[in-house]
Amino acid sequence: MLDDLFTFLLDLSMDPSEHDGNGASEALPPPPPVPPNVTPIKAVTEPEVKKVFRAPMARRGFGTRGNKVPILTNHFKVNVNNVDGHFYHYSVALFYEDGRPVDGKGVGRKVLDRVHDTYDSELAGKDFAYDGEKSLFTVGALPRNKLEFTVVLEDVTSSRNNGNSSPGGHGSPNESDKKRMRRPYQSKTFKVEISFAAKIPMQAIANALRGQESENSMEAFRVLDIILRQHAAKQGCLLVRQSFFHNDPKNFADVGGGVLGCRGFHSSFRTTQSGLSLNIDVSTTMIIQPGPVADFLCANQNARDPFSLDWAKAKRTLKNLRITTSPTNQEFKITGLSEKPCREQLFTLKQKSKDGDSEPVEVTVYDYFVKHRNIDLRYSADLPCINVGKPKRPTYFPVELCSLVSLQRYTKALSTFQRSSLVEKSRQKPQERMSVLSNALKINNYDAEPMLRSCGVTINSNFTQVEGRVLPPPKLKVANGDDLFTRNGRWNFNNKKFVNACKIERWAVVNFSARCDVRGLIRDLMKVGESKGIAVEEPFDVFEESQQFRRAPPLVRVEKMFEEVQSKLPGPPKFLLCPWKRKNLSDFGVVTQCLAPQRVNDQYLTNLLLKINAKLGGLNSMLAGEISPSIPVVSKSPTLILGMDVSHGSPGQSDIPSIAAVVSSRQWPSISRYRACVRTQSPKLEMIDSLHKRVSDTEDDGIMRELLVDFYTSSGKRKPDQIIIFRDGVSESQFNQVLNIELNQIIEACKFLDEKWNPKFVVIVAQKNHHTKFFLPNAPENVQPGTIIDNKVCHPRNYDFYLCAHAGMIGTTRPTHYHVLLDEVGFSPDDLQELVHSLSYVYQRSTTAISVVAPICYAHLAATQLGQWMKFEDASETSSSHNGAGPAAAPPVPPMPKLQESVRNSMFFC
C-alpha cells in the first residue's frame, strides 16, 4: 500500500514533459483506494498569523513651547508648472561594434551626448536626463518605443583603457603605440538601444507634496535628482550621489598623506510642508592629490624622496587609480608595478631589420624611452615602472612620466590628524556659508537647464524663512540640591560637588610615560576630587614601566606591565588609571581611565573626574525632574529608554564585522544612568540582528533580554510599561525595517519573558547626516541652543522635527533631524520635544548640551570602544578601489568578548 502511494506521489512530482517521449503529458492515474480499516484524516491548515506591517506615523500636531524666532534655511522654493505631463522612462543598452556590451563606466555619458547631438530629429528634438548607466528619462514620449542608433566617438582611450597597447608581446609601447601617439584620437563605434520601460505621471509630485507618497512619486523625484546630476556632469564635475565637485584647485585643501579635501555642493529636491524645495549645501569629499605619481607617494608615505618608498604598499595604494602619461597625455588605469626597476625591466620590441622584416628585440623600459623616444629620465632608472596593461600583456611607463588625474576619490578612513586637519580647513561661519550657497545657486544656473524648463521647474533664489522656537534649558541639580546654572548650553562645576559622588578606593596607577610627574598628578587628582565631593584614597601603588620594555611592541609592553601589576597587588583593584581597556574589562572586571599628561590642570582633572565618577557608578549632575519625578509621561510610569547604533569597518574593509550597541536606562525614574550591551554582526549589516536570539524554549541569548532583566532588577522589580527607542544611523529607506524587523525582535524578547506583557513603544530615528542648516537673519552667530523647527521645511505628512540642542562654537551648527516613526504612548508634540531636548543635557562626560540625545552618544561610544577590541586583519589598504573580487564565502563572525559581571552594568564606555 505504502509503495503504491509513494509511486503515485513520485508520479505527481515529475515534470509533465517526462511522462512520455514526445513531451506530452499523460492523464494522471486515479488515487489508490482507501483500505476499509483506515479512516482518512482531514488536513487542517493552521490559521495564518497575520503580521502587522508598520509604516511611519503621521504628524499629530505642532509644538508651541519656547520663544518664537525667525530662522532662515538653505531650502529654496521650487515651483512646478507642468504637473499634467509625464516622465517617460527608457532603458539604455550600449554595445561595441562587434556586439559586446559596454562595461566601462564613464563612456555612457559621452555616447549619449553624441546621440543627442547627432540624432536630434529622430528624438523629435527632445532633451533627456541620463543617469550614466541604464536609464534615460524624457518629458513626453519619444517618437517610437524602441530606437537604435550608431555613433562614433574619438579619444575613447581617455575613459576606458583596453589594455592592448602592446600586441607584440610583453612590455612598453611598441610600433603600434608610436602610431597611436602620433594620432592620439582613436575612434570607436558604439551601438545604442533605447527601449520604453515606464510612464511616470508628474501629478505624483503634487500628490507627494500633499503627503501621498507612492512609487511613482519616488521615481519622479529620482528623475529630478538625475537632472541635477546630469547638469553637474556636463560641467565636468565629480559626482558623489547628490553632491558635485568642480575641478578647481581653489576648492582643494591639503589634509596630509597625499589626500585633499575637495569642497563642492550637495543639491537635491525635498518634499516639505510648504511645497517642493531645492536643498543646497556645502559638501566635502576626499580626493587623491593630483599631479606626479612620485609626489603623491612621497606625501602618502611621508617619505623624503621616491627612493625611500615602500613599493609593496605603493602598489596597493596605486591600484585602479587613473593617470595621464607624458608626453602624449593619454589616460590609463594603473593595474600594478613592474617587478624589476626601470633600467632592468625588459620587454619585446619589434624593430624593422635592413631587409624590411620585423624582428623582436629585448630592450629595457629605460633604454626604450631614453634612446628610442629621446625622453630624458631624471630619477626613474632605479624605481619600478607603472603598469597600465593586462596581467599577461603588461604596458610599462617610467614613474616620472605618470601624473595622477584630478578628482579621484580617496575612500580609506582618515587618520586622526587628517580628520582634525579637514575639520579645521573646511569649517565655515554661518554668514560665510550663506554667501557661498547663494553664489552656488547663481553659478549652477538651473533656470537654463533644458530638462528643468521642460518640467516647468523654476527655483526661487531666496533662503526659505521658517519659524523656530527656542526651548528653555532643563533645570540641572548637583549635590545638596544646588542648582547648576546653564548659559548658552554650557555649565561648569566651579564651587559645585557632583550630585552622586563615588569613592575612588583600591586603585592603582600604571605609567608608560617617562616624562610624567606621577606623584604630582596623584596629589592634584586627590585635591580636585575632594572639591567635587569625591574621596580619593592613596593608590595601592604606582607601576612605572621598566626601561628595557620601552621599545618593545605595544602588546608586549601591556603584558609585561600586567604581570607586574598582578604580582604586586593583593587582589583585583576597583579602578586603574592606565591606557588599556580590553584585558581589564573582559578578563578582570576592572574599570579604567586613560590620560595623556601633556597639559594637566584643574580643568583637565575635573573633566577626567566626570568620566571616572560615571564609570564607578556615580552621577555628576541630574535633571531636576528626576530628583522630584516630574518629567512629562516618563516619570508617571516605568519607562525604559534605549539608544541603538551600529558601527561599520572603514570603507573598503568588507570583511570586518559590524558592531551593534544598545544602551538602556536603569534605576527608573532616572534617565541619566545607562548600561550597554554590544555584539558583533555580519559586515555592513545595518539592522541589528541579535536583539532577540531564541536558543531554546526557555533561553534567549539576545541583547534585549539582558537589558530588560537589568531594568527590572535595578528599578525595584518593575517591568517597563513604556519603551522609548532612539535609533541612530539609518536612512529614510530603512525606516520600515526599523519598525518591522528590529521592533518585532524587541516585542518578541518582551513576550519571551512574559507572554501577557504588552509595553507601549515609541520609536525615534536621529539623523545627523543630512544637509539642512539654519541661520539667523542679519546676525553673524549660530542659532541659539534649544532651537527647534517643526514647520515649513519638515515632511508634509510624517512626524519629524529639527533640534539644535547644542551651542555651535565652531563653523555652522548642524541640527539633528528627529523622525518619530511610532508613538503608542501618545506624547503631545511639546512633551516629546521637551524629553528629546532634556536627553541632550544628561551626557555625563561633558559640561555642555550635546547635539544628539545621550543614549545615542553612549551607544556610539560603546560600539566604537569595544569595536577596537576586535583584532582583524586590515584586508584592504587600497585607497581608491573597492571593486575587487570578494571572498567566495563570508567568514564566520567572531563573537564579542564578554564583559566581566562586575563591570557589565557600569558606564564603562564613558
mmCIF file of C-alpha atoms in Angstrom, residues 389-607:
data_model
loop_
_atom_site.group_PDB
_atom_site.id
_atom_site.type_symbol
_atom_site.label_atom_id
_atom_site.label_comp_id
_atom_site.label_asym_id
_atom_site.label_seq_id
_atom_site.Cartn_x
_atom_site.Cartn_y
_atom_site.Cartn_z
ATOM 1 C CA GLY A 389 48.351 46.776 -19.168
ATOM 2 C CA LYS A 390 46.722 43.436 -18.557
ATOM 3 C CA PRO A 391 48.303 40.646 -16.461
ATOM 4 C CA LYS A 392 49.588 38.769 -19.498
ATOM 5 C CA ARG A 393 50.231 41.891 -21.551
ATOM 6 C CA PRO A 394 51.822 44.490 -19.309
ATOM 7 C CA THR A 395 52.431 48.024 -20.571
ATOM 8 C CA TYR A 396 55.080 49.912 -18.610
ATOM 9 C CA PHE A 397 55.763 53.615 -18.119
ATOM 10 C CA PRO A 398 58.549 55.181 -16.018
ATOM 11 C CA VAL A 399 57.160 56.733 -12.822
ATOM 12 C CA GLU A 400 58.223 60.276 -13.655
ATOM 13 C CA LEU A 401 56.173 60.277 -16.884
ATOM 14 C CA CYS A 402 52.960 59.495 -14.942
ATOM 15 C CA SER A 403 50.633 62.052 -13.366
ATOM 16 C CA LEU A 404 47.505 61.290 -11.355
ATOM 17 C CA VAL A 405 44.284 62.619 -12.867
ATOM 18 C CA SER A 406 42.350 65.103 -10.728
ATOM 19 C CA LEU A 407 39.086 64.367 -8.852
ATOM 20 C CA GLN A 408 39.810 60.728 -7.956
ATOM 21 C CA ARG A 409 38.086 59.814 -4.702
ATOM 22 C CA TYR A 410 40.042 58.638 -1.670
ATOM 23 C CA THR A 411 37.841 56.130 0.151
ATOM 24 C CA LYS A 412 40.034 54.891 3.012
ATOM 25 C CA ALA A 413 39.368 56.008 6.584
ATOM 26 C CA LEU A 414 41.181 59.217 7.536
ATOM 27 C CA SER A 415 43.770 59.253 10.306
ATOM 28 C CA THR A 416 43.092 61.355 13.427
ATOM 29 C CA PHE A 417 45.492 64.005 12.129
ATOM 30 C CA GLN A 418 43.827 64.098 8.688
ATOM 31 C CA ARG A 419 40.373 64.316 10.246
ATOM 32 C CA SER A 420 41.264 67.246 12.509
ATOM 33 C CA SER A 421 43.013 68.982 9.602
ATOM 34 C CA LEU A 422 39.889 68.531 7.450
ATOM 35 C CA VAL A 423 37.612 69.956 10.169
ATOM 36 C CA GLU A 424 39.980 72.896 10.618
ATOM 37 C CA LYS A 425 40.103 73.695 6.895
ATOM 38 C CA SER A 426 36.501 73.036 5.882
ATOM 39 C CA ARG A 427 34.547 74.809 8.623
ATOM 40 C CA GLN A 428 32.647 77.969 7.719
ATOM 41 C CA LYS A 429 30.923 80.529 9.876
ATOM 42 C CA PRO A 430 27.159 80.864 9.202
ATOM 43 C CA GLN A 431 27.389 84.098 7.185
ATOM 44 C CA GLU A 432 30.229 82.750 5.031
ATOM 45 C CA ARG A 433 28.262 79.586 4.325
ATOM 46 C CA MET A 434 25.163 81.567 3.331
ATOM 47 C CA SER A 435 27.226 83.657 0.937
ATOM 48 C CA VAL A 436 28.824 80.547 -0.623
ATOM 49 C CA LEU A 437 25.401 78.893 -1.064
ATOM 50 C CA SER A 438 23.831 81.967 -2.687
ATOM 51 C CA ASN A 439 26.770 82.003 -5.059
ATOM 52 C CA ALA A 440 26.392 78.292 -5.819
ATOM 53 C CA LEU A 441 22.783 78.802 -6.849
ATOM 54 C CA LYS A 442 23.847 81.543 -9.277
ATOM 55 C CA ILE A 443 26.762 79.507 -10.690
ATOM 56 C CA ASN A 444 24.624 76.412 -11.244
ATOM 57 C CA ASN A 445 22.128 78.462 -13.259
ATOM 58 C CA TYR A 446 19.418 75.809 -13.030
ATOM 59 C CA ASP A 447 16.926 78.072 -14.820
ATOM 60 C CA ALA A 448 18.877 77.455 -18.037
ATOM 61 C CA GLU A 449 18.735 73.642 -17.673
ATOM 62 C CA PRO A 450 16.541 72.481 -20.606
ATOM 63 C CA MET A 451 15.095 69.440 -18.801
ATOM 64 C CA LEU A 452 14.026 71.527 -15.802
ATOM 65 C CA ARG A 453 12.428 74.015 -18.174
ATOM 66 C CA SER A 454 10.541 71.144 -19.859
ATOM 67 C CA CYS A 455 9.147 70.218 -16.436
ATOM 68 C CA GLY A 456 8.140 73.824 -15.816
ATOM 69 C CA VAL A 457 10.505 73.990 -12.828
ATOM 70 C CA THR A 458 11.577 77.397 -11.520
ATOM 71 C CA ILE A 459 13.722 77.934 -8.408
ATOM 72 C CA ASN A 460 13.479 80.914 -6.071
ATOM 73 C CA SER A 461 16.868 82.407 -5.192
ATOM 74 C CA ASN A 462 15.962 83.375 -1.591
ATOM 75 C CA PHE A 463 16.609 81.305 1.535
ATOM 76 C CA THR A 464 13.283 79.999 2.906
ATOM 77 C CA GLN A 465 12.204 81.680 6.147
ATOM 78 C CA VAL A 466 10.724 79.443 8.853
ATOM 79 C CA GLU A 467 9.511 79.949 12.391
ATOM 80 C CA GLY A 468 11.796 78.483 15.040
ATOM 81 C CA ARG A 469 11.260 78.217 18.773
ATOM 82 C CA VAL A 470 13.980 78.368 21.427
ATOM 83 C CA LEU A 471 13.194 75.903 24.232
ATOM 84 C CA PRO A 472 14.320 76.867 27.757
ATOM 85 C CA PRO A 473 17.123 74.623 29.077
ATOM 86 C CA PRO A 474 16.065 71.955 31.586
ATOM 87 C CA LYS A 475 16.988 72.577 35.250
ATOM 88 C CA LEU A 476 20.063 70.644 36.416
ATOM 89 C CA LYS A 477 20.883 69.671 40.006
ATOM 90 C CA VAL A 478 24.153 68.878 41.796
ATOM 91 C CA ALA A 479 24.955 67.844 45.394
ATOM 92 C CA ASN A 480 22.910 69.231 48.314
ATOM 93 C CA GLY A 481 20.037 70.121 45.963
ATOM 94 C CA ASP A 482 22.038 73.018 44.474
ATOM 95 C CA ASP A 483 21.084 74.291 41.010
ATOM 96 C CA LEU A 484 23.577 74.060 38.172
ATOM 97 C CA PHE A 485 23.103 77.159 36.050
ATOM 98 C CA THR A 486 23.333 76.720 32.284
ATOM 99 C CA ARG A 487 24.229 79.517 29.945
ATOM 100 C CA ASN A 488 24.249 79.140 26.162
ATOM 101 C CA GLY A 489 24.045 75.343 26.539
ATOM 102 C CA ARG A 490 27.091 75.198 28.854
ATOM 103 C CA TRP A 491 27.804 74.988 32.590
ATOM 104 C CA ASN A 492 30.696 74.350 34.954
ATOM 105 C CA PHE A 493 31.364 72.720 38.329
ATOM 106 C CA ASN A 494 33.175 75.669 39.915
ATOM 107 C CA ASN A 495 32.360 75.520 43.639
ATOM 108 C CA LYS A 496 29.929 72.646 42.982
ATOM 109 C CA LYS A 497 30.004 68.999 44.018
ATOM 110 C CA PHE A 498 28.832 66.045 41.929
ATOM 111 C CA VAL A 499 25.240 65.070 42.661
ATOM 112 C CA ASN A 500 26.232 61.471 43.433
ATOM 113 C CA ALA A 501 29.976 61.281 44.036
ATOM 114 C CA CYS A 502 31.638 57.884 44.230
ATOM 115 C CA LYS A 503 34.691 56.937 46.287
ATOM 116 C CA ILE A 504 37.957 56.130 44.491
ATOM 117 C CA GLU A 505 39.428 53.323 46.578
ATOM 118 C CA ARG A 506 41.501 50.204 45.963
ATOM 119 C CA TRP A 507 43.072 51.765 42.896
ATOM 120 C CA ALA A 508 46.472 51.952 41.227
ATOM 121 C CA VAL A 509 48.322 53.952 38.582
ATOM 122 C CA VAL A 510 50.114 52.419 35.590
ATOM 123 C CA ASN A 511 52.567 54.812 33.932
ATOM 124 C CA PHE A 512 54.018 54.289 30.448
ATOM 125 C CA SER A 513 55.308 57.865 30.150
ATOM 126 C CA ALA A 514 58.905 58.682 31.035
ATOM 127 C CA ARG A 515 58.116 62.412 31.356
ATOM 128 C CA CYS A 516 55.170 62.336 33.758
ATOM 129 C CA ASP A 517 55.333 63.550 37.371
ATOM 130 C CA VAL A 518 53.010 60.809 38.638
ATOM 131 C CA ARG A 519 53.211 61.767 42.317
ATOM 132 C CA GLY A 520 52.267 65.368 41.476
ATOM 133 C CA LEU A 521 49.398 64.089 39.292
ATOM 134 C CA ILE A 522 48.017 61.917 42.142
ATOM 135 C CA ARG A 523 48.267 64.827 44.599
ATOM 136 C CA ASP A 524 46.360 67.161 42.223
ATOM 137 C CA LEU A 525 43.751 64.485 41.448
ATOM 138 C CA MET A 526 43.051 63.980 45.168
ATOM 139 C CA LYS A 527 42.752 67.766 45.717
ATOM 140 C CA VAL A 528 40.373 68.347 42.757
ATOM 141 C CA GLY A 529 38.416 65.176 43.654
ATOM 142 C CA GLU A 530 37.829 66.484 47.174
ATOM 143 C CA SER A 531 36.476 69.786 45.784
ATOM 144 C CA LYS A 532 33.949 67.805 43.686
ATOM 145 C CA GLY A 533 32.870 65.589 46.604
ATOM 146 C CA ILE A 534 34.919 62.553 45.517
ATOM 147 C CA ALA A 535 37.019 60.937 48.241
ATOM 148 C CA VAL A 536 40.228 59.801 46.522
ATOM 149 C CA GLU A 537 42.258 57.417 48.668
ATOM 150 C CA GLU A 538 46.010 56.985 48.246
ATOM 151 C CA PRO A 539 46.622 54.457 45.439
ATOM 152 C CA PHE A 540 47.871 50.950 46.253
ATOM 153 C CA ASP A 541 50.897 51.563 44.115
ATOM 154 C CA VAL A 542 52.320 53.347 41.081
ATOM 155 C CA PHE A 543 53.666 50.978 38.436
ATOM 156 C CA GLU A 544 56.384 52.534 36.282
ATOM 157 C CA GLU A 545 57.325 50.822 33.030
ATOM 158 C CA SER A 546 60.722 49.178 33.046
ATOM 159 C CA GLN A 547 63.127 50.884 30.656
ATOM 160 C CA GLN A 548 64.007 47.571 28.972
ATOM 161 C CA PHE A 549 60.461 47.261 27.523
ATOM 162 C CA ARG A 550 60.067 50.855 26.259
ATOM 163 C CA ARG A 551 60.966 49.882 22.677
ATOM 164 C CA ALA A 552 59.002 46.605 22.691
ATOM 165 C CA PRO A 553 55.736 46.176 20.680
ATOM 166 C CA PRO A 554 52.637 47.607 22.460
ATOM 167 C CA LEU A 555 51.175 44.157 23.180
ATOM 168 C CA VAL A 556 54.384 43.004 24.884
ATOM 169 C CA ARG A 557 54.565 46.230 26.931
ATOM 170 C CA VAL A 558 50.993 45.735 28.162
ATOM 171 C CA GLU A 559 51.517 42.037 29.018
ATOM 172 C CA LYS A 560 54.718 42.730 30.963
ATOM 173 C CA MET A 561 53.103 45.551 32.886
ATOM 174 C CA PHE A 562 50.047 43.426 33.630
ATOM 175 C CA GLU A 563 52.233 40.655 35.057
ATOM 176 C CA GLU A 564 53.857 43.181 37.364
ATOM 177 C CA VAL A 565 50.504 44.647 38.484
ATOM 178 C CA GLN A 566 49.119 41.169 39.236
ATOM 179 C CA SER A 567 52.203 40.104 41.171
ATOM 180 C CA LYS A 568 52.215 43.146 43.466
ATOM 181 C CA LEU A 569 48.528 43.846 44.188
ATOM 182 C CA PRO A 570 46.791 41.890 46.996
ATOM 183 C CA GLY A 571 43.673 41.452 44.805
ATOM 184 C CA PRO A 572 41.996 42.954 41.716
ATOM 185 C CA PRO A 573 41.683 46.748 42.079
ATOM 186 C CA LYS A 574 38.349 48.549 41.619
ATOM 187 C CA PHE A 575 39.936 51.120 39.334
ATOM 188 C CA LEU A 576 43.122 51.580 37.293
ATOM 189 C CA LEU A 577 44.471 54.819 35.877
ATOM 190 C CA CYS A 578 46.022 53.180 32.808
ATOM 191 C CA PRO A 579 45.855 53.158 28.970
ATOM 192 C CA TRP A 580 44.347 49.776 28.144
ATOM 193 C CA LYS A 581 40.772 48.525 28.391
ATOM 194 C CA ARG A 582 40.122 45.117 26.854
ATOM 195 C CA LYS A 583 42.104 42.988 29.311
ATOM 196 C CA ASN A 584 40.745 44.886 32.306
ATOM 197 C CA LEU A 585 37.074 44.888 31.303
ATOM 198 C CA SER A 586 36.758 41.403 29.789
ATOM 199 C CA ASP A 587 39.326 39.389 31.777
ATOM 200 C CA PHE A 588 39.409 41.059 35.206
ATOM 201 C CA GLY A 589 36.352 43.286 35.517
ATOM 202 C CA VAL A 590 38.342 46.421 36.349
ATOM 203 C CA VAL A 591 37.202 49.899 35.262
ATOM 204 C CA THR A 592 39.974 52.014 33.717
ATOM 205 C CA GLN A 593 40.677 55.592 32.718
ATOM 206 C CA CYS A 594 43.420 56.689 30.343
ATOM 207 C CA LEU A 595 45.068 60.104 30.282
ATOM 208 C CA ALA A 596 47.825 61.663 28.190
ATOM 209 C CA PRO A 597 49.530 64.051 30.616
ATOM 210 C CA GLN A 598 50.618 66.905 28.343
ATOM 211 C CA ARG A 599 48.715 69.808 29.898
ATOM 212 C CA VAL A 600 47.309 68.726 33.243
ATOM 213 C CA ASN A 601 45.481 71.495 35.130
ATOM 214 C CA ASP A 602 42.413 71.678 37.361
ATOM 215 C CA GLN A 603 40.023 71.932 34.398
ATOM 216 C CA TYR A 604 41.598 68.865 32.784
ATOM 217 C CA LEU A 605 41.366 66.889 36.025
ATOM 218 C CA THR A 606 37.728 67.941 36.553
ATOM 219 C CA ASN A 607 36.898 66.613 33.069
#
